[in-house]
Coordinates of C-alpha atoms and ligand atoms in Angstrom, one line a residue:
X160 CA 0.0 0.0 0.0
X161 CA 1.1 3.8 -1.0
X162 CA 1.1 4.9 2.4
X163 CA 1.6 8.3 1.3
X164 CA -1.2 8.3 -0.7
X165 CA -3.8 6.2 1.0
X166 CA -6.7 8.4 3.1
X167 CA -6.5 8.1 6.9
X168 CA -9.9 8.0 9.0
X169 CA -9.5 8.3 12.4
X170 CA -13.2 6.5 13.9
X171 CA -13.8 8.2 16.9
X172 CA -12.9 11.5 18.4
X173 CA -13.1 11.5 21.8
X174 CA -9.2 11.8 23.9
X175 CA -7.4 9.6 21.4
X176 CA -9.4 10.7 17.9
X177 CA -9.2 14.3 18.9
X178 CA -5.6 14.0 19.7
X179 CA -4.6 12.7 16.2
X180 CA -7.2 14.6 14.0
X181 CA -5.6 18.1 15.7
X182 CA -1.7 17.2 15.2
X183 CA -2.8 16.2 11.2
X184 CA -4.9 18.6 10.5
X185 CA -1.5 20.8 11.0
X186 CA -0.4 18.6 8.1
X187 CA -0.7 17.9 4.3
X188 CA -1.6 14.0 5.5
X189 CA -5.5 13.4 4.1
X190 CA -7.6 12.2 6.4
X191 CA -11.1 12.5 7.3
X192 CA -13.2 11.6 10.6
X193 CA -16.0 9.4 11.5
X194 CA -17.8 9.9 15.2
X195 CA -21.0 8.4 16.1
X196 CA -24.1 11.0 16.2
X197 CA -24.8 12.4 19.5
X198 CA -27.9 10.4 21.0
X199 CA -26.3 7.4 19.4
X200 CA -25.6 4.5 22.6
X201 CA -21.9 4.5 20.9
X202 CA -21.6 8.1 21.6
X203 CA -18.8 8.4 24.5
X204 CA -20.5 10.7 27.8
X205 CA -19.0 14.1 28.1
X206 CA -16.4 13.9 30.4
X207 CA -13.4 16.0 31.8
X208 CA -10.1 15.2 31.9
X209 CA -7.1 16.0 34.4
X210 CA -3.7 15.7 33.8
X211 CA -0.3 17.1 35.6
X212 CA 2.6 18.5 35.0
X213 CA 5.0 21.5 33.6
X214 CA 3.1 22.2 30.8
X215 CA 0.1 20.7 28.6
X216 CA -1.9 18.9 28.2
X217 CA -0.5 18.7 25.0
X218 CA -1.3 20.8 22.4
X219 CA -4.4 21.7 24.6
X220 CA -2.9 24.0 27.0
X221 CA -5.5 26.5 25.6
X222 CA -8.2 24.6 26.7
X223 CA -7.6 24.1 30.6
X224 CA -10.6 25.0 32.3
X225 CA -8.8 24.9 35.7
X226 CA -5.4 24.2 37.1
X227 CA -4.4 23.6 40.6
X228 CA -0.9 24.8 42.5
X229 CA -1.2 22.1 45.3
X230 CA -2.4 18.9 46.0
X231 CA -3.5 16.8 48.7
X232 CA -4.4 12.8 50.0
X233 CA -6.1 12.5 53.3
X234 CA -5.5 9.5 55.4
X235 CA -7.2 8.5 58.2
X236 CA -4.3 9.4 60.3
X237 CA -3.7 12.7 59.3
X238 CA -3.1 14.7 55.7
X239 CA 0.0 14.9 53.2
X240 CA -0.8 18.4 51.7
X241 CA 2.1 19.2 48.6
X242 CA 3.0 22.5 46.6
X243 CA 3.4 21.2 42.9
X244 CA 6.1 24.5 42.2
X245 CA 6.2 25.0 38.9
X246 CA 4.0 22.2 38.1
X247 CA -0.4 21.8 37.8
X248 CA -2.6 19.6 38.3
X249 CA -5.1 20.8 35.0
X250 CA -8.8 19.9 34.1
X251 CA -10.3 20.2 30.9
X252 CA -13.8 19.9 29.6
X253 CA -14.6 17.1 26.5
X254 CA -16.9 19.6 25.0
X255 CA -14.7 22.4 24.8
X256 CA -12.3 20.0 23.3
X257 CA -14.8 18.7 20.9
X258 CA -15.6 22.2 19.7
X259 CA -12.1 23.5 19.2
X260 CA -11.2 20.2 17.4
X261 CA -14.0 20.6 15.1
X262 CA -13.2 24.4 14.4
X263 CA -9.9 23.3 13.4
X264 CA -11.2 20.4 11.3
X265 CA -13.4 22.8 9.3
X266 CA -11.2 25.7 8.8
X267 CA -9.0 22.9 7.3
X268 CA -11.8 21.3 5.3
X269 CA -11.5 18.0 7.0
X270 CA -14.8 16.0 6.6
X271 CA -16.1 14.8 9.9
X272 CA -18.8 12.1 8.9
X273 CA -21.5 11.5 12.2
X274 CA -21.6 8.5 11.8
X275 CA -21.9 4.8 13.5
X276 CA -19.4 2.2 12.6
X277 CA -20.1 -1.3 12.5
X278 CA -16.8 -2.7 10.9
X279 CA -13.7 -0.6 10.6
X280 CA -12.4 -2.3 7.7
X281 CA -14.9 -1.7 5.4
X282 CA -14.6 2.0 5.5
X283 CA -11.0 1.6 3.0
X284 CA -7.9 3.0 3.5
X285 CA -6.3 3.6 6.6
X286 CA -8.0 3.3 9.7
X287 CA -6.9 4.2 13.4
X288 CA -9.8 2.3 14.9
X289 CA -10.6 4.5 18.7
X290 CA -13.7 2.8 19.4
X291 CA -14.1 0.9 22.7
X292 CA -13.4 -2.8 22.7
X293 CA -14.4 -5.4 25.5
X294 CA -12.0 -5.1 28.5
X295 CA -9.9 -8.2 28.1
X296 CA -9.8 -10.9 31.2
X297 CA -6.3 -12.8 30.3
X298 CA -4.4 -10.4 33.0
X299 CA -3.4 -11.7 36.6
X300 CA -5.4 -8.6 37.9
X301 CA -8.9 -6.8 36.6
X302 CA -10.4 -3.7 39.2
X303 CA -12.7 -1.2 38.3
X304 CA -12.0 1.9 38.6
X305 CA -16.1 3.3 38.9
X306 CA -17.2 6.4 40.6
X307 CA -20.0 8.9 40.8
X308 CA -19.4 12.7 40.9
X309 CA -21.7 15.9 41.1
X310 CA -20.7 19.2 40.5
X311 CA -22.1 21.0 43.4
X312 CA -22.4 24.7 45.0
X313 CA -22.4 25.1 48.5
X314 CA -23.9 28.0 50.5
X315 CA -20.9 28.8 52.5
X316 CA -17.7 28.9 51.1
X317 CA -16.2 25.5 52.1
X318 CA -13.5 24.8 49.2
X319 CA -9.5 25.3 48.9
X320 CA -9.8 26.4 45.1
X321 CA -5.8 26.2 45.2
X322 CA -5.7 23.0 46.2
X323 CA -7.0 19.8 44.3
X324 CA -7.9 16.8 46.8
X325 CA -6.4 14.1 44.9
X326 CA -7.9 10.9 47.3
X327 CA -9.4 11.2 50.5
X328 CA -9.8 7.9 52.2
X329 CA -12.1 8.8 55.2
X330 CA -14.3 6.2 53.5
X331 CA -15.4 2.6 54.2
X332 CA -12.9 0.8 52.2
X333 CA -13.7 -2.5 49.9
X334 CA -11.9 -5.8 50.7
X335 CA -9.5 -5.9 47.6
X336 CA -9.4 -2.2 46.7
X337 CA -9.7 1.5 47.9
X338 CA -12.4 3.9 48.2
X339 CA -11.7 7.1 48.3
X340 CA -13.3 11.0 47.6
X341 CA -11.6 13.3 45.0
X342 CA -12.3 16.7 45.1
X343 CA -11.7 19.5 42.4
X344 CA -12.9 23.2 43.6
X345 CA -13.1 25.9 40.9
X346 CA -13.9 28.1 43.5
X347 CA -14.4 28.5 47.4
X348 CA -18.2 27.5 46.6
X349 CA -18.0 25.5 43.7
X350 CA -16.2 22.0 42.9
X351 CA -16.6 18.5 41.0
X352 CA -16.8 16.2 44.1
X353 CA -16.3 12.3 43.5
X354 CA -16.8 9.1 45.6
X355 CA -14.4 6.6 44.0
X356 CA -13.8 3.1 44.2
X357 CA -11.1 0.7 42.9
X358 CA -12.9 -2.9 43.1
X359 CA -13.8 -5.7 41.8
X360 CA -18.1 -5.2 42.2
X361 CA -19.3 -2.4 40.9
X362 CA -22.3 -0.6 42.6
X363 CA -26.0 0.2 42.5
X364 CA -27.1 3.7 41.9
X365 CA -28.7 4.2 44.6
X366 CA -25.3 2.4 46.0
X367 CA -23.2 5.6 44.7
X368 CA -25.5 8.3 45.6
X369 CA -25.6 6.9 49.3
X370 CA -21.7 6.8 49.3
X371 CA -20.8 10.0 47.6
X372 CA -23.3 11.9 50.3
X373 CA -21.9 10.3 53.1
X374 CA -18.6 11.0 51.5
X375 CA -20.0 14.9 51.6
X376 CA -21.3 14.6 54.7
X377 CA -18.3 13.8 55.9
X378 CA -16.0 16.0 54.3
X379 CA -18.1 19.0 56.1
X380 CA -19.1 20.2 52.7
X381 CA -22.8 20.4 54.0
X382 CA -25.5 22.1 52.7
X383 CA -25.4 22.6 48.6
X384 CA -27.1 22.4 45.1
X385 CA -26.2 19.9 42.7
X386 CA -25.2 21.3 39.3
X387 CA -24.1 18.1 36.8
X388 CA -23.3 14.5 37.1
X389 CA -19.9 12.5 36.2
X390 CA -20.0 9.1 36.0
X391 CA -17.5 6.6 34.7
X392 CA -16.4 2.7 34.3
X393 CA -12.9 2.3 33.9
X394 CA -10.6 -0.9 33.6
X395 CA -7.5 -1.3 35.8
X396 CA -5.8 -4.2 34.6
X397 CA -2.2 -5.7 33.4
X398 CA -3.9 -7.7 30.2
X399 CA -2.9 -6.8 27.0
X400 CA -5.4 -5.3 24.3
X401 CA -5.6 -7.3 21.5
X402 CA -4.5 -6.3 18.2
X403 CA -7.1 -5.6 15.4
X404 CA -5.5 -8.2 13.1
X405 CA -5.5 -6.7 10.2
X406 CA -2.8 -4.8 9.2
X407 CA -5.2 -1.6 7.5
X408 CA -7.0 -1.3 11.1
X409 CA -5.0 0.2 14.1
X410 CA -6.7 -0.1 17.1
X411 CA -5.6 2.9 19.4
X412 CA -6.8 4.7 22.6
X413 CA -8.1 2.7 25.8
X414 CA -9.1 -0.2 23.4
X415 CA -5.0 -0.5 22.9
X416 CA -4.1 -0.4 26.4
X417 CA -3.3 3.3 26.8
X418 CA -5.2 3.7 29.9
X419 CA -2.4 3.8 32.9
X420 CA -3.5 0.5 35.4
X421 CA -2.6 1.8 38.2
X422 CA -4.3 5.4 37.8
X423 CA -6.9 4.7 35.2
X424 CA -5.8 7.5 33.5
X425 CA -4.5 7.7 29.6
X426 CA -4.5 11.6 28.9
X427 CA -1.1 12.0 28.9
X428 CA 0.1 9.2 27.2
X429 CA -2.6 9.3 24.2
X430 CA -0.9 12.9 23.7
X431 CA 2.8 11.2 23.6
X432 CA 1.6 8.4 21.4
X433 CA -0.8 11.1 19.4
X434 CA 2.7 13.0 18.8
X435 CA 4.6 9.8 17.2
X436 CA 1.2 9.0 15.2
X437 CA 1.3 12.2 13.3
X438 CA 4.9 12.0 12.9
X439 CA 5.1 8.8 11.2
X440 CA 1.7 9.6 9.7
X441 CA 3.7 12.6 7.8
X442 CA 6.3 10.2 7.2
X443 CA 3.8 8.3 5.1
X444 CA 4.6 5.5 6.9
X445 CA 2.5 2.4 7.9
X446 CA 1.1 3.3 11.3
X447 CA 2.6 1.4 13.9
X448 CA 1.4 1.6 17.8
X449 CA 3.9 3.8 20.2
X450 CA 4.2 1.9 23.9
X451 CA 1.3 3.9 26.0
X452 CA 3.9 3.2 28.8
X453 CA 7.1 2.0 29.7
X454 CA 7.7 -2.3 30.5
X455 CA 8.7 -1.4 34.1
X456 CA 6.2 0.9 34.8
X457 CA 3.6 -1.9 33.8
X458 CA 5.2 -4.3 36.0
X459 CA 5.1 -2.5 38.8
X460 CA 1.5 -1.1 38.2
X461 CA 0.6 -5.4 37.7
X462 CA 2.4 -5.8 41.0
X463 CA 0.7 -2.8 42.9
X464 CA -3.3 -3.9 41.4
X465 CA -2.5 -8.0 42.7
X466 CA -1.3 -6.5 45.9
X467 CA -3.8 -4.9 46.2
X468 CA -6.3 -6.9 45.0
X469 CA -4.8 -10.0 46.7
X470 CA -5.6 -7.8 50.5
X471 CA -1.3 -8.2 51.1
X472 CA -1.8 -4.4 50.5
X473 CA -3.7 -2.2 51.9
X474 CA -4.8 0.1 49.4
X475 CA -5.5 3.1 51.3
X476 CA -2.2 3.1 53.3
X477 CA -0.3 2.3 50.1
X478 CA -1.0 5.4 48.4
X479 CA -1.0 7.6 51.7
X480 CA 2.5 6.6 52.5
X481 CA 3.4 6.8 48.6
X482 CA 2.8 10.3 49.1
X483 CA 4.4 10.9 52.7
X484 CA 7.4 9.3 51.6
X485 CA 8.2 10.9 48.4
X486 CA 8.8 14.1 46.7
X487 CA 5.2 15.4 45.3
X488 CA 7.2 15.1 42.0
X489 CA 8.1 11.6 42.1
X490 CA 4.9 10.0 42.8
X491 CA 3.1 12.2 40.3
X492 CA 6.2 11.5 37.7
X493 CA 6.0 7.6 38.0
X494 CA 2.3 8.0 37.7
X495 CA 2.2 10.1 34.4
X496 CA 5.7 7.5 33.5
X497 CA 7.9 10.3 33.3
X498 CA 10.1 9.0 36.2
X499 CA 13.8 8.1 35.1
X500 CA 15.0 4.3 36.5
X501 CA 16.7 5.6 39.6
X502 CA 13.4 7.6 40.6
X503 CA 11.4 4.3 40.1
X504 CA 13.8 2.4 42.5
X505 CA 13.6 5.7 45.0
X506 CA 10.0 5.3 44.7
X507 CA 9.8 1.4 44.8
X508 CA 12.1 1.5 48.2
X509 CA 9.3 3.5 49.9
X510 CA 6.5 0.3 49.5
X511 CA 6.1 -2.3 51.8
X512 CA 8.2 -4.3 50.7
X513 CA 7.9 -7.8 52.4
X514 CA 4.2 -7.3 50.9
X515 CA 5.3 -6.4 47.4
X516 CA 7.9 -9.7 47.9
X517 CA 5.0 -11.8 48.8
X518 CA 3.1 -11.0 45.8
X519 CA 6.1 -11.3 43.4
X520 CA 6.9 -14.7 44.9
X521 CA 2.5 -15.5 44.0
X522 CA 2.8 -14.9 40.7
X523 CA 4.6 -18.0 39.4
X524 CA 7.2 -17.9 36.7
X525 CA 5.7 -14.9 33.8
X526 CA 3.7 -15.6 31.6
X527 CA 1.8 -17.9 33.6
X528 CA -0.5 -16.4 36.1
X529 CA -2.2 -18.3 38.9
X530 CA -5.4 -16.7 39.1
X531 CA -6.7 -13.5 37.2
X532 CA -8.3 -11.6 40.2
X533 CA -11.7 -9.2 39.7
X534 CA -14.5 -9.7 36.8
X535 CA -17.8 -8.3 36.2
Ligands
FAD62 C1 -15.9 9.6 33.0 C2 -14.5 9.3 32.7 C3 -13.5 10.3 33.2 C4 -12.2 10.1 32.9 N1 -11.3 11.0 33.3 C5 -10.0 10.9 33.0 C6 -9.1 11.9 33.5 O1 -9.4 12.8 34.2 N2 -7.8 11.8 33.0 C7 -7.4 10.8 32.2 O2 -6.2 10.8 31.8 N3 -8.2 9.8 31.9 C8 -9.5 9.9 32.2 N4 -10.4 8.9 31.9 C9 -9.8 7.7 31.2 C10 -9.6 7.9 29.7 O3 -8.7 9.0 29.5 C11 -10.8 8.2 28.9 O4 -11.6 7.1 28.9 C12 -10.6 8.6 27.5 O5 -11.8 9.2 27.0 C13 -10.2 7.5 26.5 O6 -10.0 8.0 25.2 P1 -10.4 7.2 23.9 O7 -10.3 8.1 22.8 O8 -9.7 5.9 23.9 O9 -11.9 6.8 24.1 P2 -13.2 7.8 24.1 O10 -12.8 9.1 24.6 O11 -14.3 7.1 24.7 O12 -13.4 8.0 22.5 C14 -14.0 7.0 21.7 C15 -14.8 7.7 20.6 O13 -15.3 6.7 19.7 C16 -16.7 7.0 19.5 N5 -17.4 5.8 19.1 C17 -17.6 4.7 19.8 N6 -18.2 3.8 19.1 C18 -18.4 4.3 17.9 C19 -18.9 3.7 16.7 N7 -19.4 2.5 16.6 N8 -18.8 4.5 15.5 C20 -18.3 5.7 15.6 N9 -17.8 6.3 16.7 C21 -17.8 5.6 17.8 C22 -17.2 7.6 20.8 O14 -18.3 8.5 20.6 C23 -16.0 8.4 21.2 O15 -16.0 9.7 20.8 C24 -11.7 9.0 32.1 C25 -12.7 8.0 31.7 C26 -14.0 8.2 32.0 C27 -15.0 7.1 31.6

């Protein structure tokens, strides 16, 4: 095939589609879009998305709705509250990025069919295939990472709007996992305020409600309004995403894996492997899938959910002493996979490490795991 030639549709543009269609339409690459039609039950929910760091996200930068200067995790035995310096902890709305993404798309005259796609192949050409696939159960470990959150406005001023509340575990916690509340204030009145679980079972509705208001309750956020709703489903596992198998069709966002296992997370990373897309996409080469993350930051991300998971861990105290122990920096590095080696083995001497040695000695030689943990 003439990669040079041959048109490129990206199917899908949510946080992996979006990424790629605004780094080509900067190009001479053709390429056109197909998302499914709002009101369609393929239609991803409108979402935001937080990242960290020096800059970004991306080429979004422009689009940050709000960005944080500190962070903190609440334990049950007290707080680990962290200045980011010259770092922030960003959030961004999926509608904002929808429109600017389609403003580009037209000024550039890039068709953007609405559309729902049965079978990516049959479209022709090139395909980068971002549509969600099932969540695959050949890993040692599957959680869910599932949460409710409402936006809410309190009648008192009750917030820190400088500082993000990244888990708060004054919350029943779930054998095998965490709970936790995360808190994002965009002003002393006003925040996105989530109850959060990492677990195998997911939960009723009325299940969430009851838990996030207790979660409020508790919090002291008392009396307030509730302005929207986020609510989410995500997979937290070490299996690998199967390929598409054919060669025209690559399979790329969370259906490839790009979603962090440990964090549940993939912002970041879809903008590093959205970057290497479009460059070997201008290239005209055959599109080939950039790592989402590094090999040792998987393994330790598969130890970390079978700890975990296993109960040798316990959740909550794992991430609270991650963050007592370690530069703000570090944690949030190895998280986003930014860390070098030296930081990872910093970071790694900071576990509890008998646990972590128990689990490694569980898992039986690689390649063969003993039990896969979690399910739905
Ligand atoms: C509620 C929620 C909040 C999240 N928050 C964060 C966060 O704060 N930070 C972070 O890093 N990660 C976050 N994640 C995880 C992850 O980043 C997101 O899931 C992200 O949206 C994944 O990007 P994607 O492009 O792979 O999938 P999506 O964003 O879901 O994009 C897939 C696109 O394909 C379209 N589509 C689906 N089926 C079809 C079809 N048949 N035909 C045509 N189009 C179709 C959908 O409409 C959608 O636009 C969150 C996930 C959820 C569910």
């Amino acid at each position: 095939m003439d990669h040079t030639r041959t048109r490129l549709t990206i199917v899908g543009l949510g946080a992996a589609g979006s990424s790629l269609a605004w780094r080509l339409a900067g190009t001479d690459v053709p390429f056109d879009v197909v998302e499914a039609p709002r009101g369609a039950i393929q239609r991803t929910q409108d979402r935001t998305w937080s990242t960290w760091g020096a800059s970004g996200p991306g080429p979004f930068g422009h689009l940050v709705a709000a960005s944080w200067p500190r962070v903190r995790v609440v334990g049950e035995d007290g707080t680990v509250t962290a200045d980011l310096g010259s770092w922030r902890y960003r959030m961004l709305h999926s509608t904002d990025l929808d429109r600017a993404v389609r403003e580009r798309l037209a000024v550039r005259g890039v068709p953007v069919r609405e559309e729902v796609v049965d079978d990516a192949a049959a479209l022709g050409g090139r395909i980068v295939d971002t549509r969600p696939v099932p969540v695959p159960r050949t890993g040692r470990t599957l959680l869910w990472q599932h949460f409710l959150g409402h936006r809410v406005r309190t009648a008192r001023p009750v917030f820190d709007p400088r500082t993000v509340t990244l888990m708060d575990f004054r919350t029943p916690q779930p054998a095998g996992g965490v709970a936790f509340g995360y808190v994002l204030p965009t002003s002393a009145t006003e925040a996105l305020v989530e109850y959060t679980e990492f677990s195998v079972d997911l939960l009723t509705d009325e299940q969430y409600r009851e838990r996030l208001g207790s979660y409020l309750e508790r919090a002291g956020i008392g009396a307030h309004e509730v302005l929207g709703e986020e609510r989410g489903v995500i997979p937290m596992t070490d299996a690998r995403f199967p390929t598409s198998g054919d060669p025209r069709v690559l399979r790329w966002g969370a259906n490839s894996g790009s979603v962090r296992p440990s964090t549940g997370y993939s912002f970041t990373a879809l903008q590093r492997q959205a970057d290497d897309l479009a460059r070997q996409a201008v290239r005209g080469e055959g599109l080939r899938l950039p790592p989402a993350h590094r090999p040792r930051h998987l393994l330790m991300d598969s130890l970390v959910l079978q700890a975990m998971a296993s109960g040798r861990v316990d959740g909550a105290r794992f991430f609270v002493d991650l963050f007592r122990r370690n530069p703000v920096h570090r944690v949030l590095g190895f998280l986003d996979g930014s860390t070098s080696p030296v930081e990872d083995l910093r970071l790694m001497a900071t576990s509890p490490r008998a646990a972590m040695l128990r689990t490694v000695l569980a898992r039986g030689p690689a390649g063969f795991p003993r039990r896969i943990t979690g399910g739905r």
